[in-house]
């Protein structure tokens, strides 16, 4: 049976990350930052990646990383979700890193693990593991084409670009044109990458690298969704104990209590699903099913939980000044990221032999 | 500290001293209890070894591999799930040594005399009276929804011992001898056609004070232990993947491709995912519990279990199409145990309706989660400071 709890070391890691993000990512600061031209919080990223060494959790020690597992990464992602922190952690420390681990590129892994460079896989954020993705054209060894919907492209130092020959290429960001797209989720902005004869270095085969990267991302995204959902529940309970209407705290009305109890139950389920997929990724056992189950459950659950939080906050929940909208946007975007719940259910149907008509 | 290898060693010793092939079932079970391998987290001398609860799985696996008889836990679910942990926590040393061993071996089956016709969700409003007379208590009243009372040797019972104080304060917890001449058990037929439950009429039942569990007037607190364990027992069973109600539907889906539609496929996959996540949540709860007593979190498991059972069994009837219009058997039967998967879809659909009512309605459990887990304000109460005898009835 998989270990669904948190170890003492994982709890210590959580509180260290939470302390750091508490200093960097207060809600008003995050709202102000994402409205600016520099939506990514580079100071928070530097503190996480370089000072705490968290960008290299998945990278073995001999390649300059921490040699930890997906379980620790999941705990970091829970806290990043709790603060909707605008840092390219999932993109660089998970997605790009997993792709590089598959290709075995020591030089780039070391750059990413140390936090000196941000790596971004140039595959649309919406792609599910195991599905088709867009590729760049190759002409005389140079890369051409436009790839859209690339998460955190604006923060990238190096892009990992799949090309038409089935290879995955490293392209320095300076050699590409990266334009921001106006994104639903302000805290994980998307960008368009335009390649016009960019030089690239072939790292290896793209299909296995992209599959590993997207599967890991989908499985660990559930932990980010848990962080988002847990914030929504905690804040809503706090608000409903404070807010009075009809001369009572509104949290005392049974209609609202039942809704919050239901939200709690979904958070509890979400935690079990997220821990299960993080544990499966770390042990390599039952990974495909565990990831598909986690995403099929987590995406609609996190959206519903934050939607409930918004409604239960009443009028203030609908404003720009209250941070609940950042969480709703993150939850909704996450429900499409790395495959929708429907895509993961379809994958599951084949995995557990429940075939469509 | 007792670890897995120590438990394996003790299990091997038990099997060597009492080979299952040549040992009477009951003798083997008694020897297993005496070896501390019945429920390893219980104290030494009471069927356990003070070991972590999670290590029970080690013992169970070894014994199953040796084809040793088990204590058929389904037959005495209330004894094992609810009576035993309450007796362990609140019982005297005499009560421990008298009751726990025959309870665990199944020699004595237990039932639970809690609900009454006028006290269902409002359990603390119960009116069954227990009046002290010398060393005995004389009990009069009526209980309902008593599963297994027709097979039970003993019952856990809550009764009112002081009508002059508010309702939660005047309750006392007893262990009731079901063979007492004042106990009358009558079948209660349900929507499924069978009678797994009973009404129990108590007329001048004499309970010795030595069979009181906990202090006089403290019965509501004692009952919380039972109720928290009940919710975990109902919602927190350890199951393999597809081990619950989803299993038969998935099987039908695989074996009967002609029944498949796209609409049912989407609903089936969604329920499959929710069943799997619910199973993981139960695993996680169990891992958390391995140290302590169940808290109010168990209510969540029971809520999920009830909703899923109802949705899945409803889907199953639809999946069967014209066969879903039929029912297997309306004969009045008195089952020894409730078998959710042993009968057909229509039975499961109807039986699952009880899952959101028995052991606390879903509405009451949502209140429990909101108030005791999330700390939200309690409902305004008009009955809290009023003596039970002055409450409207």
XYZ file of C-alpha atoms in Angstrom:
750
model
C 0.000 0.000 0.000
C 1.340 3.401 -0.864
C 2.299 5.826 1.892
C -0.304 8.576 1.781
C 0.913 10.584 4.763
C 3.611 13.256 5.023
C 6.934 12.408 6.651
C 8.451 14.681 9.283
C 11.031 15.831 6.722
C 8.262 16.682 4.267
C 6.448 18.710 6.938
C 9.696 20.544 7.719
C 10.158 21.299 4.024
C 6.563 22.546 3.855
C 7.007 24.986 6.698
C 10.259 26.313 5.259
C 8.613 26.915 1.869
C 5.541 28.414 3.504
C 7.648 30.833 5.551
C 9.528 31.939 2.479
C 6.389 32.424 0.392
C 4.702 34.219 3.265
C 7.476 36.820 3.033
C 7.411 37.098 -0.761
C 3.905 36.352 -2.014
C 1.310 38.210 0.044
C -1.962 38.410 -1.921
C -1.862 42.170 -2.569
C 1.715 41.887 -3.790
C 0.856 39.027 -6.142
C -2.090 40.973 -7.591
C 0.110 44.050 -8.167
C 2.895 41.985 -9.723
C 0.761 40.100 -12.227
C -0.601 43.393 -13.530
C 2.922 44.591 -14.265
C 5.115 43.820 -17.275
C 7.154 41.382 -15.151
C 4.584 38.921 -13.845
C 7.139 36.430 -12.519
C 8.477 36.910 -9.004
C 12.179 36.536 -9.671
C 13.169 37.211 -6.056
C 10.930 34.396 -4.793
C 12.202 32.128 -7.550
C 15.830 32.851 -6.662
C 15.154 32.193 -2.975
C 13.425 28.882 -3.727
C 15.663 27.650 -6.500
C 19.113 28.916 -5.514
C 19.059 29.527 -1.758
C 16.877 26.526 -0.826
C 18.039 24.320 -3.688
C 14.493 23.258 -4.542
C 14.873 23.428 -8.325
C 17.077 20.352 -8.155
C 14.860 18.094 -6.032
C 14.301 15.595 -8.845
C 17.899 15.691 -10.062
C 20.377 13.136 -8.700
C 23.150 14.473 -6.506
C 25.878 13.508 -8.967
C 24.218 15.829 -11.512
C 24.131 18.725 -9.080
C 20.663 18.163 -7.663
C 19.187 17.129 -4.330
C 18.330 13.543 -5.225
C 14.893 13.801 -3.605
C 11.643 12.331 -4.943
C 8.291 13.424 -6.351
C 6.885 13.288 -2.820
C 8.998 16.298 -1.762
C 8.288 18.130 -5.013
C 4.573 17.582 -4.354
C 4.867 19.277 -0.967
C 6.604 22.293 -2.565
C 3.821 22.469 -5.169
C 1.133 22.381 -2.475
C 2.634 25.497 -0.941
C 3.136 27.202 -4.317
C -0.554 26.560 -4.989
C -1.517 27.885 -1.571
C 0.154 31.221 -2.476
C -0.598 31.102 -6.247
C 3.070 31.995 -6.435
C 4.066 33.354 -9.864
C 7.267 31.324 -10.189
C 8.191 28.882 -12.992
C 8.688 25.967 -10.610
C 6.385 23.410 -12.240
C 7.632 24.419 -15.704
C 11.342 24.326 -14.945
C 11.945 22.099 -11.906
C 9.411 19.464 -12.967
C 8.472 19.537 -16.664
C 11.757 20.627 -18.269
C 13.794 18.702 -15.690
C 11.916 15.447 -16.318
C 12.408 15.864 -20.069
C 16.126 16.382 -19.545
C 16.365 13.427 -17.164
C 14.879 11.280 -19.931
C 17.439 12.631 -22.405
C 20.234 12.447 -19.847
C 21.699 15.865 -20.579
C 24.060 16.559 -17.666
C 25.037 20.092 -18.652
C 21.494 21.486 -18.867
C 20.302 19.486 -15.857
C 23.011 21.060 -13.774
C 22.041 24.559 -14.962
C 18.381 23.965 -14.116
C 19.025 22.167 -10.828
C 21.185 25.003 -9.524
C 18.450 27.506 -10.370
C 20.865 29.519 -12.538
C 18.635 28.903 -15.564
C 14.890 28.491 -16.075
C 14.029 25.763 -18.565
C 10.682 25.572 -20.342
C 9.372 22.737 -22.499
C 7.865 24.293 -25.630
C 4.708 22.156 -25.579
C 1.286 23.738 -25.057
C 0.159 23.694 -21.439
C -3.097 21.966 -22.393
C -1.437 18.818 -23.821
C -2.228 15.581 -21.982
C 0.459 12.919 -21.565
C 0.375 10.506 -24.471
C -1.331 12.884 -26.906
C 0.040 14.677 -29.973
C 1.898 17.991 -29.672
C 3.098 20.647 -32.145
C 6.636 20.528 -33.469
C 9.095 22.978 -35.035
C 10.257 22.730 -38.646
C 13.870 21.886 -39.417
C 15.710 23.580 -42.253
C 19.450 23.128 -42.626
C 19.718 22.231 -38.970
C 17.908 25.420 -37.883
C 14.484 25.551 -36.170
C 11.480 27.377 -37.588
C 7.841 27.835 -36.565
C 5.519 29.141 -33.898
C 4.537 27.299 -30.711
C 1.731 28.777 -28.610
C 0.308 28.340 -25.137
C 3.734 27.790 -23.600
C 3.555 28.213 -19.820
C 6.147 30.542 -18.266
C 7.776 31.089 -21.673
C 8.504 34.683 -20.636
C 10.709 33.483 -17.786
C 12.687 30.985 -19.862
C 16.457 31.046 -20.284
C 16.420 27.898 -22.342
C 13.608 26.301 -24.360
C 13.242 22.585 -25.011
C 11.701 22.370 -28.461
C 10.355 19.216 -30.132
C 11.068 19.209 -33.847
C 9.673 17.408 -36.906
C 12.518 14.866 -36.939
C 11.330 13.422 -33.609
C 14.138 15.087 -31.711
C 14.064 17.397 -28.693
C 16.288 20.485 -29.129
C 17.718 22.954 -26.623
C 17.304 26.528 -27.823
C 18.636 29.505 -25.904
C 15.765 31.914 -25.236
C 17.834 34.752 -26.661
C 17.703 33.007 -30.052
C 13.873 32.892 -30.090
C 11.174 35.567 -30.109
C 8.933 35.152 -27.063
C 5.706 37.158 -26.861
C 3.329 37.117 -23.888
C -0.259 35.968 -24.471
C -3.116 37.400 -22.446
C -3.774 34.482 -20.133
C -6.757 33.431 -18.000
C -4.349 32.491 -15.199
C -2.390 35.655 -14.484
C 0.002 33.820 -12.166
C 1.109 31.244 -14.756
C 1.225 33.342 -17.927
C 1.415 31.762 -21.352
C 3.575 32.873 -24.205
C 4.149 32.355 -27.927
C 7.555 31.138 -29.024
C 8.551 32.105 -32.586
C 11.579 30.415 -34.101
C 13.079 31.903 -37.225
C 16.165 29.887 -38.022
C 17.112 29.426 -34.360
C 20.117 27.232 -33.621
C 19.347 24.200 -31.489
C 21.240 21.376 -29.870
C 19.662 17.929 -30.231
C 19.193 16.379 -26.777
C 17.484 13.110 -27.678
C 14.130 11.676 -28.745
C 11.190 13.976 -27.980
C 8.357 11.422 -27.585
C 9.578 9.631 -24.426
C 10.918 12.866 -22.941
C 7.666 14.772 -23.495
C 5.591 11.852 -22.237
C 7.600 11.554 -19.037
C 7.498 15.320 -18.503
C 3.743 15.630 -19.033
C 2.889 12.559 -16.978
C 4.919 13.810 -14.056
C 3.416 17.273 -14.447
C -0.131 15.904 -14.500
C 0.507 13.748 -11.434
C 2.117 16.547 -9.450
C -0.333 19.203 -10.612
C -2.834 17.516 -8.269
C -0.682 18.683 -5.359
C -0.732 22.257 -6.629
C -4.522 21.949 -7.017
C -4.663 20.666 -3.435
C -2.782 23.747 -2.251
C -5.182 26.013 -4.132
C -8.203 24.151 -2.735
C -6.883 24.023 0.814
C -6.337 27.794 0.780
C -9.900 28.262 -0.468
C -11.362 26.114 2.307
C -9.253 27.659 5.066
C -9.979 31.234 4.000
C -13.681 30.566 3.565
C -14.041 28.980 6.998
C -12.197 31.946 8.519
C -14.367 34.453 6.670
C -17.641 32.736 7.553
C -16.743 32.742 11.244
C -16.069 36.506 11.106
C -18.778 37.735 8.806
C -22.124 38.402 10.475
C -25.515 38.810 8.843
C -28.957 38.599 10.464
C -27.124 39.105 13.800
C -25.236 35.785 13.547
C -21.925 34.619 12.096
C -22.988 33.347 8.692
C -20.946 30.181 9.303
C -23.659 29.141 11.747
C -26.345 28.790 9.066
C -26.905 25.159 8.212
C -27.227 25.722 4.470
C -23.692 27.150 4.428
C -22.265 24.675 6.947
C -23.337 21.765 4.792
C -21.707 23.308 1.746
C -18.464 23.833 3.637
C -18.536 20.300 5.014
C -18.898 19.043 1.454
C -15.949 21.210 0.405
C -13.912 19.755 3.281
C -14.725 16.249 2.121
C -13.535 17.085 -1.398
C -10.305 18.570 -0.044
C -9.719 15.409 1.988
C -10.292 13.286 -1.120
C -8.091 15.567 -3.198
C -5.287 15.182 -0.654
C -5.472 11.375 -0.838
C -5.488 11.439 -4.647
C -2.558 13.872 -4.792
C -0.477 11.924 -2.284
C -1.223 8.708 -4.115
C 0.016 9.999 -7.457
C 3.105 11.658 -5.908
C 3.931 8.393 -4.155
C 3.341 6.368 -7.330
C 5.636 8.678 -9.321
C 8.347 8.277 -6.686
C 8.129 4.483 -6.520
C 7.280 3.862 -10.167
C 4.422 1.528 -9.185
C 0.961 1.882 -10.731
C 1.940 5.308 -12.099
C -0.357 5.510 -15.119
C -3.535 4.725 -13.177
C -2.575 6.813 -10.152
C -1.864 9.884 -12.313
C -5.038 9.499 -14.379
C -7.160 9.056 -11.238
C -5.555 12.069 -9.569
C -6.157 14.373 -12.547
C -9.644 13.052 -13.290
C -10.566 13.858 -9.691
C -8.454 16.909 -8.874
C -9.363 19.174 -11.788
C -13.129 19.395 -11.302
C -12.784 19.204 -7.506
C -10.370 22.151 -7.249
C -12.524 24.275 -9.559
C -15.681 23.473 -7.638
C -14.009 24.165 -4.283
C -12.776 27.597 -5.366
C -16.131 28.390 -6.991
C -17.791 27.572 -3.679
C -15.260 29.774 -1.875
C -16.064 32.678 -4.184
C -19.829 32.314 -3.729
C -19.551 31.930 0.038
C -17.494 35.125 0.235
C -20.466 37.018 -1.231
C -19.825 40.392 -2.852
C -16.192 40.709 -1.790
C -15.469 37.456 -3.620
C -16.377 39.104 -6.914
C -13.867 41.964 -6.541
C -10.378 42.461 -7.958
C -8.973 43.392 -4.536
C -9.846 40.049 -2.912
C -7.401 37.330 -3.985
C -9.995 34.574 -4.485
C -10.109 35.401 -8.216
C -6.422 34.529 -8.568
C -7.213 31.087 -7.176
C -10.266 30.615 -9.378
C -8.204 31.499 -12.452
C -5.427 29.146 -11.393
C -7.876 26.313 -10.638
C -9.722 26.737 -13.920
C -6.505 26.926 -15.961
C -5.156 23.912 -14.060
C -8.271 21.975 -15.054
C -7.072 22.221 -18.667
C -3.341 22.004 -17.986
C -1.674 18.664 -18.820
C -4.995 17.196 -19.945
C -8.596 17.788 -18.913
C -10.396 15.469 -16.526
C -12.146 14.022 -19.575
C -8.845 13.250 -21.293
C -7.598 11.484 -18.178
C -10.862 9.544 -17.826
C -10.482 8.411 -21.416
C -6.932 7.264 -20.669
C -8.200 5.480 -17.602
C -10.900 3.639 -19.553
C -8.164 1.858 -21.483
C -5.933 1.341 -18.444
C -8.578 -0.351 -16.306
C -10.465 -2.037 -19.134
C -13.694 -0.070 -19.092
C -13.992 0.398 -22.829
C -16.280 2.869 -24.537
C -19.227 1.450 -26.539
C 8.428 -2.347 20.697
C 6.736 -5.103 18.764
C 7.670 -4.916 15.099
C 6.690 -6.834 11.990
C 9.368 -9.507 12.343
C 8.413 -10.131 15.975
C 4.765 -10.528 14.884
C 5.766 -12.946 12.145
C 7.717 -14.982 14.670
C 4.752 -15.126 17.061
C 2.399 -16.054 14.227
C 4.686 -18.902 13.195
C 4.741 -20.099 16.809
C 0.943 -20.002 16.995
C 0.632 -21.997 13.775
C 3.173 -24.564 15.009
C 1.417 -25.041 18.338
C -2.092 -25.113 16.807
C -1.933 -26.357 13.217
C -5.112 -25.121 11.481
C -5.615 -28.451 9.736
C -5.928 -30.408 12.975
C -7.244 -27.759 15.381
C -10.935 -27.045 16.021
C -11.905 -23.606 14.647
C -12.890 -22.198 18.037
C -9.809 -23.603 19.759
C -7.630 -21.969 17.145
C -9.381 -18.602 17.525
C -9.061 -18.724 21.312
C -5.375 -19.596 21.040
C -4.878 -16.733 18.586
C -6.560 -14.331 20.992
C -4.422 -15.581 23.884
C -1.286 -15.155 21.758
C -2.107 -11.466 21.326
C -2.635 -11.820 17.587
C -6.376 -11.093 17.490
C -6.088 -7.304 17.290
C -2.441 -6.526 17.802
C -3.026 -2.903 18.856
C -5.045 -4.005 21.892
C -3.276 -4.409 25.254
C -1.404 -7.549 26.240
C -3.834 -10.024 27.814
C -6.788 -8.628 25.861
C -5.992 -10.202 22.513
C -3.223 -7.795 21.573
C 0.419 -6.857 22.030
C 0.269 -3.043 22.215
C 1.659 -3.046 18.670
C 0.923 -0.453 15.962
C -2.528 -1.057 14.467
C -1.115 -1.092 10.954
C 0.826 -4.285 11.727
C -2.392 -6.312 11.971
C -2.107 -6.715 8.205
C 1.156 -8.618 8.673
C -0.499 -11.153 10.973
C -3.598 -11.458 8.810
C -1.536 -12.139 5.703
C 0.525 -14.854 7.417
C -2.575 -16.547 8.798
C -4.430 -16.363 5.515
C -1.442 -17.927 3.750
C -1.570 -20.787 6.269
C -5.303 -21.209 5.620
C -6.106 -20.530 9.276
C -9.774 -19.931 10.177
C -10.726 -16.305 10.738
C -13.313 -14.958 13.159
C -15.766 -14.120 10.347
C -15.774 -10.408 11.212
C -18.864 -9.682 9.127
C -20.971 -11.833 11.427
C -20.147 -9.712 14.456
C -19.522 -6.340 12.877
C -21.182 -4.374 15.657
C -19.304 -6.280 18.331
C -15.942 -5.825 16.676
C -16.471 -2.368 15.197
C -18.394 -0.612 17.938
C -18.759 -2.566 21.205
C -15.135 -3.680 21.532
C -13.402 -0.281 21.261
C -15.937 1.243 23.656
C -15.552 -1.570 26.192
C -11.779 -1.300 25.872
C -11.815 2.445 26.513
C -14.399 2.629 29.292
C -14.622 -0.900 30.711
C -13.399 -2.176 34.080
C -10.724 -4.905 34.177
C -13.543 -7.389 34.976
C -15.532 -6.259 31.931
C -12.440 -6.506 29.736
C -11.715 -10.082 30.737
C -15.378 -11.154 30.667
C -16.396 -9.736 27.294
C -13.565 -9.142 24.853
C -12.426 -12.727 24.206
C -15.798 -14.318 23.329
C -16.644 -11.145 21.388
C -13.559 -11.440 19.235
C -13.902 -15.192 18.640
C -17.530 -14.726 17.634
C -18.824 -16.991 20.393
C -20.866 -14.011 21.523
C -22.385 -11.765 18.879
C -23.281 -8.178 19.810
C -25.935 -5.708 18.714
C -26.496 -2.024 19.453
C -29.591 -0.756 21.290
C -29.315 2.966 20.579
C -32.008 4.286 18.183
C -35.603 4.664 19.247
C -38.792 5.497 17.345
C -38.695 9.034 18.817
C -34.910 9.427 18.869
C -33.231 8.864 15.532
C -31.031 11.737 14.429
C -31.794 13.339 17.789
C -30.355 10.296 19.531
C -29.853 12.045 22.885
C -33.624 12.516 23.142
C -34.005 8.794 23.862
C -36.681 7.790 26.366
C -35.815 4.225 27.382
C -35.614 4.405 31.174
C -33.186 2.655 33.505
C -34.031 2.911 37.216
C -31.607 1.856 39.948
C -32.896 -0.881 42.285
C -30.238 -2.165 44.692
C -27.397 -3.660 42.633
C -29.513 -3.705 39.455
C -30.978 -1.332 36.941
C -34.539 -1.972 35.718
C -34.882 -1.027 32.046
C -38.104 -0.257 30.129
C -38.495 1.100 26.621
C -38.389 0.404 22.907
C -35.460 0.371 20.489
C -35.516 0.186 16.708
C -33.234 -0.421 13.687
C -31.334 -3.029 15.674
C -29.373 -5.045 13.152
C -28.588 -8.592 14.170
C -30.581 -8.492 17.424
C -32.043 -11.891 16.540
C -28.553 -13.416 16.594
C -27.054 -11.362 19.394
C -26.031 -12.608 22.807
C -25.197 -9.143 24.151
C -26.094 -5.560 23.374
C -24.593 -2.166 24.011
C -27.468 -0.053 25.322
C -27.945 3.583 26.195
C -30.805 4.505 28.494
C -32.051 7.486 30.467
C -31.101 7.331 34.122
C -31.941 10.931 35.096
C -34.918 12.698 33.467
C -34.431 15.823 35.607
C -31.292 17.053 33.842
C -30.805 18.146 30.194
C -31.012 15.300 27.741
C -27.298 14.750 27.099
C -26.486 14.648 30.820
C -28.930 12.001 32.032
C -27.877 9.042 29.886
C -25.988 5.939 31.039
C -24.315 3.239 28.960
C -24.962 -0.462 29.707
C -24.069 -3.923 28.490
C -27.390 -5.752 28.141
C -27.932 -9.510 28.232
C -30.163 -10.309 25.248
C -31.312 -13.592 26.884
C -32.994 -11.683 29.715
C -36.698 -12.635 29.718
C -37.699 -8.969 29.395
C -36.047 -8.640 25.952
C -38.457 -9.147 23.027
C -36.972 -9.034 19.487
C -39.356 -8.578 16.505
C -38.355 -8.426 12.833
C -38.690 -5.115 10.979
C -39.274 -5.674 7.273
C -37.502 -3.219 4.958
C -37.946 -1.960 1.407
C -35.737 -4.785 0.138
C -38.286 -7.318 1.413
C -35.982 -8.792 4.011
C -35.666 -8.123 7.729
C -32.071 -7.579 8.715
C -33.194 -5.094 11.394
C -35.417 -5.497 14.430
C -37.553 -3.682 16.891
C -36.545 -4.543 20.452
C -39.005 -4.151 23.310
C -37.468 -3.954 26.796
C -39.803 -4.770 29.689
C -38.377 -4.800 33.229
C -35.022 -5.960 31.929
C -32.617 -6.357 34.868
C -29.059 -5.189 34.236
C -26.582 -5.616 37.088
C -24.689 -2.435 37.955
C -21.501 -4.381 37.166
C -22.618 -4.206 33.510
C -22.730 -0.415 33.496
C -20.021 0.966 31.166
C -18.556 4.249 32.392
C -20.042 6.518 35.038
C -23.747 6.946 35.679
C -24.917 9.921 33.616
C -21.810 9.844 31.403
C -23.366 7.642 28.705
C -23.432 10.295 25.975
C -19.653 10.716 26.149
C -19.155 6.946 26.122
C -21.491 6.675 23.134
C -19.332 9.120 21.146
C -16.592 6.495 21.089
C -19.068 3.988 19.710
C -20.462 6.400 17.121
C -17.062 7.569 15.852
C -15.983 3.950 15.519
C -19.264 3.118 13.799
C -18.679 5.695 11.079
C -15.181 4.431 10.479
C -16.453 0.832 10.477
C -19.157 1.716 7.950
C -17.151 4.016 5.691
C -13.578 3.006 6.315
C -13.346 -0.633 5.312
C -10.050 -1.665 3.793
C -10.828 -2.576 0.213
C -8.799 -3.449 -2.863
C -9.325 -1.409 -6.046
C -12.900 -2.074 -7.305
C -13.558 -3.759 -3.955
C -16.755 -1.854 -3.178
C -20.068 -1.348 -4.955
C -18.245 -0.312 -8.166
C -16.945 -3.888 -8.586
C -20.099 -5.621 -9.850
C -20.923 -2.726 -12.223
C -17.424 -2.760 -13.741
C -17.712 -6.522 -14.147
C -21.069 -6.231 -15.913
C -19.652 -3.494 -18.150
C -16.768 -5.727 -19.223
C -18.856 -8.831 -19.733
C -21.869 -7.278 -21.455
C -20.688 -4.939 -24.253
C -24.221 -4.849 -25.693
C -25.370 -2.811 -22.661
C -22.847 -0.011 -23.180
C -23.867 3.542 -24.089
C -21.730 6.682 -24.225
C -23.778 8.394 -21.566
C -23.415 5.485 -19.147
C -19.701 5.266 -19.964
C -19.047 8.818 -18.795
C -21.026 8.288 -15.591
C -19.314 4.967 -14.935
C -15.819 6.429 -15.354
C -16.641 9.344 -13.082
C -17.942 6.997 -10.382
C -14.984 4.667 -10.865
C -12.606 7.575 -10.225
C -14.596 8.730 -7.193
C -14.646 5.189 -5.787
C -10.905 4.880 -6.211
C -10.275 8.268 -4.590
C -12.619 7.394 -1.758
C -10.723 4.154 -1.259
C -7.443 6.104 -1.111
C -8.970 8.504 1.409
C -10.005 5.571 3.585
C -6.464 4.190 3.339
C -5.085 7.561 4.314
C -7.473 7.857 7.261
C -6.454 4.397 8.419
C -2.780 5.311 8.181
C -3.490 8.390 10.304
C -5.490 6.359 12.785
C -2.833 3.744 13.335
C -1.887 5.625 16.480
C -5.076 7.046 17.948
C -8.829 6.765 18.248
C -11.058 7.781 15.355
C -12.119 11.397 15.472
C -14.977 13.132 13.668
C -13.101 12.752 10.354
C -14.644 9.290 10.058
C -17.951 11.011 9.377
C -16.554 12.091 6.014
C -15.848 8.525 4.963
C -19.352 7.500 5.809
C -20.788 10.416 3.821
C -18.781 9.466 0.751
C -19.606 5.786 1.057
C -23.342 6.472 1.224
C -23.441 8.789 -1.776
C -21.281 6.564 -3.940
C -23.232 3.407 -3.101
C -26.458 5.113 -4.040
C -25.194 6.589 -7.294
C -23.422 3.429 -8.384
C -26.289 1.071 -7.610
C -28.674 3.447 -9.387
C -26.444 3.394 -12.460
C -26.278 -0.389 -12.319
C -30.067 -0.779 -12.522
C -30.123 1.505 -15.587
C -27.216 -0.313 -17.208
C -29.217 -3.528 -17.062
C -32.065 -1.972 -19.033
C -35.023 -4.407 -19.264
C -33.412 -6.682 -16.676
C -33.353 -3.687 -14.353
C -37.133 -3.862 -14.329
C -36.945 -7.207 -12.509
C -36.159 -8.023 -8.860
C -34.489 -11.191 -7.615
C -36.602 -12.135 -4.592
C -39.165 -10.376 -2.394
C -39.390 -13.200 0.190
C -39.190 -12.060 3.804
C -35.792 -13.306 4.912
C -33.696 -12.799 8.021
C -30.092 -12.653 6.813
C -27.290 -13.358 9.248
C -25.207 -10.693 7.590
C -25.781 -7.954 5.049
C -24.094 -8.800 1.785
C -24.065 -5.772 -0.518
C -22.573 -7.646 -3.437
C -24.122 -11.083 -3.095
C -27.502 -10.167 -4.572
C -28.688 -8.417 -7.671
C -28.709 -4.792 -8.751
C -32.269 -3.999 -7.651
C -31.520 -5.192 -4.121
C -28.337 -3.123 -4.002
C -30.190 -0.034 -5.207
C -32.858 -0.371 -2.535
C -30.517 -1.379 0.289
C -28.155 1.507 -0.432
C -30.974 3.930 0.394
C -30.277 3.076 4.023
C -26.612 4.030 3.763
C -27.358 7.737 4.129
C -29.650 7.123 7.118
C -28.144 4.355 9.279
C -25.254 5.231 11.565
C -26.113 8.933 11.379
C -27.953 10.600 8.511
C -25.839 12.433 5.965
C -27.370 15.708 7.161
C -26.295 15.074 10.756
C -22.829 14.018 9.604
C -22.440 17.226 7.601
C -23.241 19.153 10.783
C -20.654 17.105 12.665
C -17.984 17.860 10.071
C -18.893 21.558 9.993
C -18.890 21.955 13.767
C -16.250 19.526 15.020
C -13.780 19.496 12.147
C -14.141 23.010 10.749
C -15.152 24.669 14.018
C -18.169 26.525 12.616
C -20.779 27.791 15.086
C -23.305 25.262 16.360
C -26.965 25.438 15.441
C -28.940 27.559 17.908
C -30.358 25.030 20.424
C -33.579 25.304 22.354
C -33.115 22.005 24.198
C -29.660 22.357 25.737
C -30.553 23.730 29.153
C -33.986 22.143 29.544
C -34.511 19.036 31.684
C -35.338 16.050 29.481
C -38.689 15.558 31.200
C -39.742 19.095 30.231
C -38.988 18.737 26.506
C -41.912 18.656 24.088
C -42.610 15.149 22.834
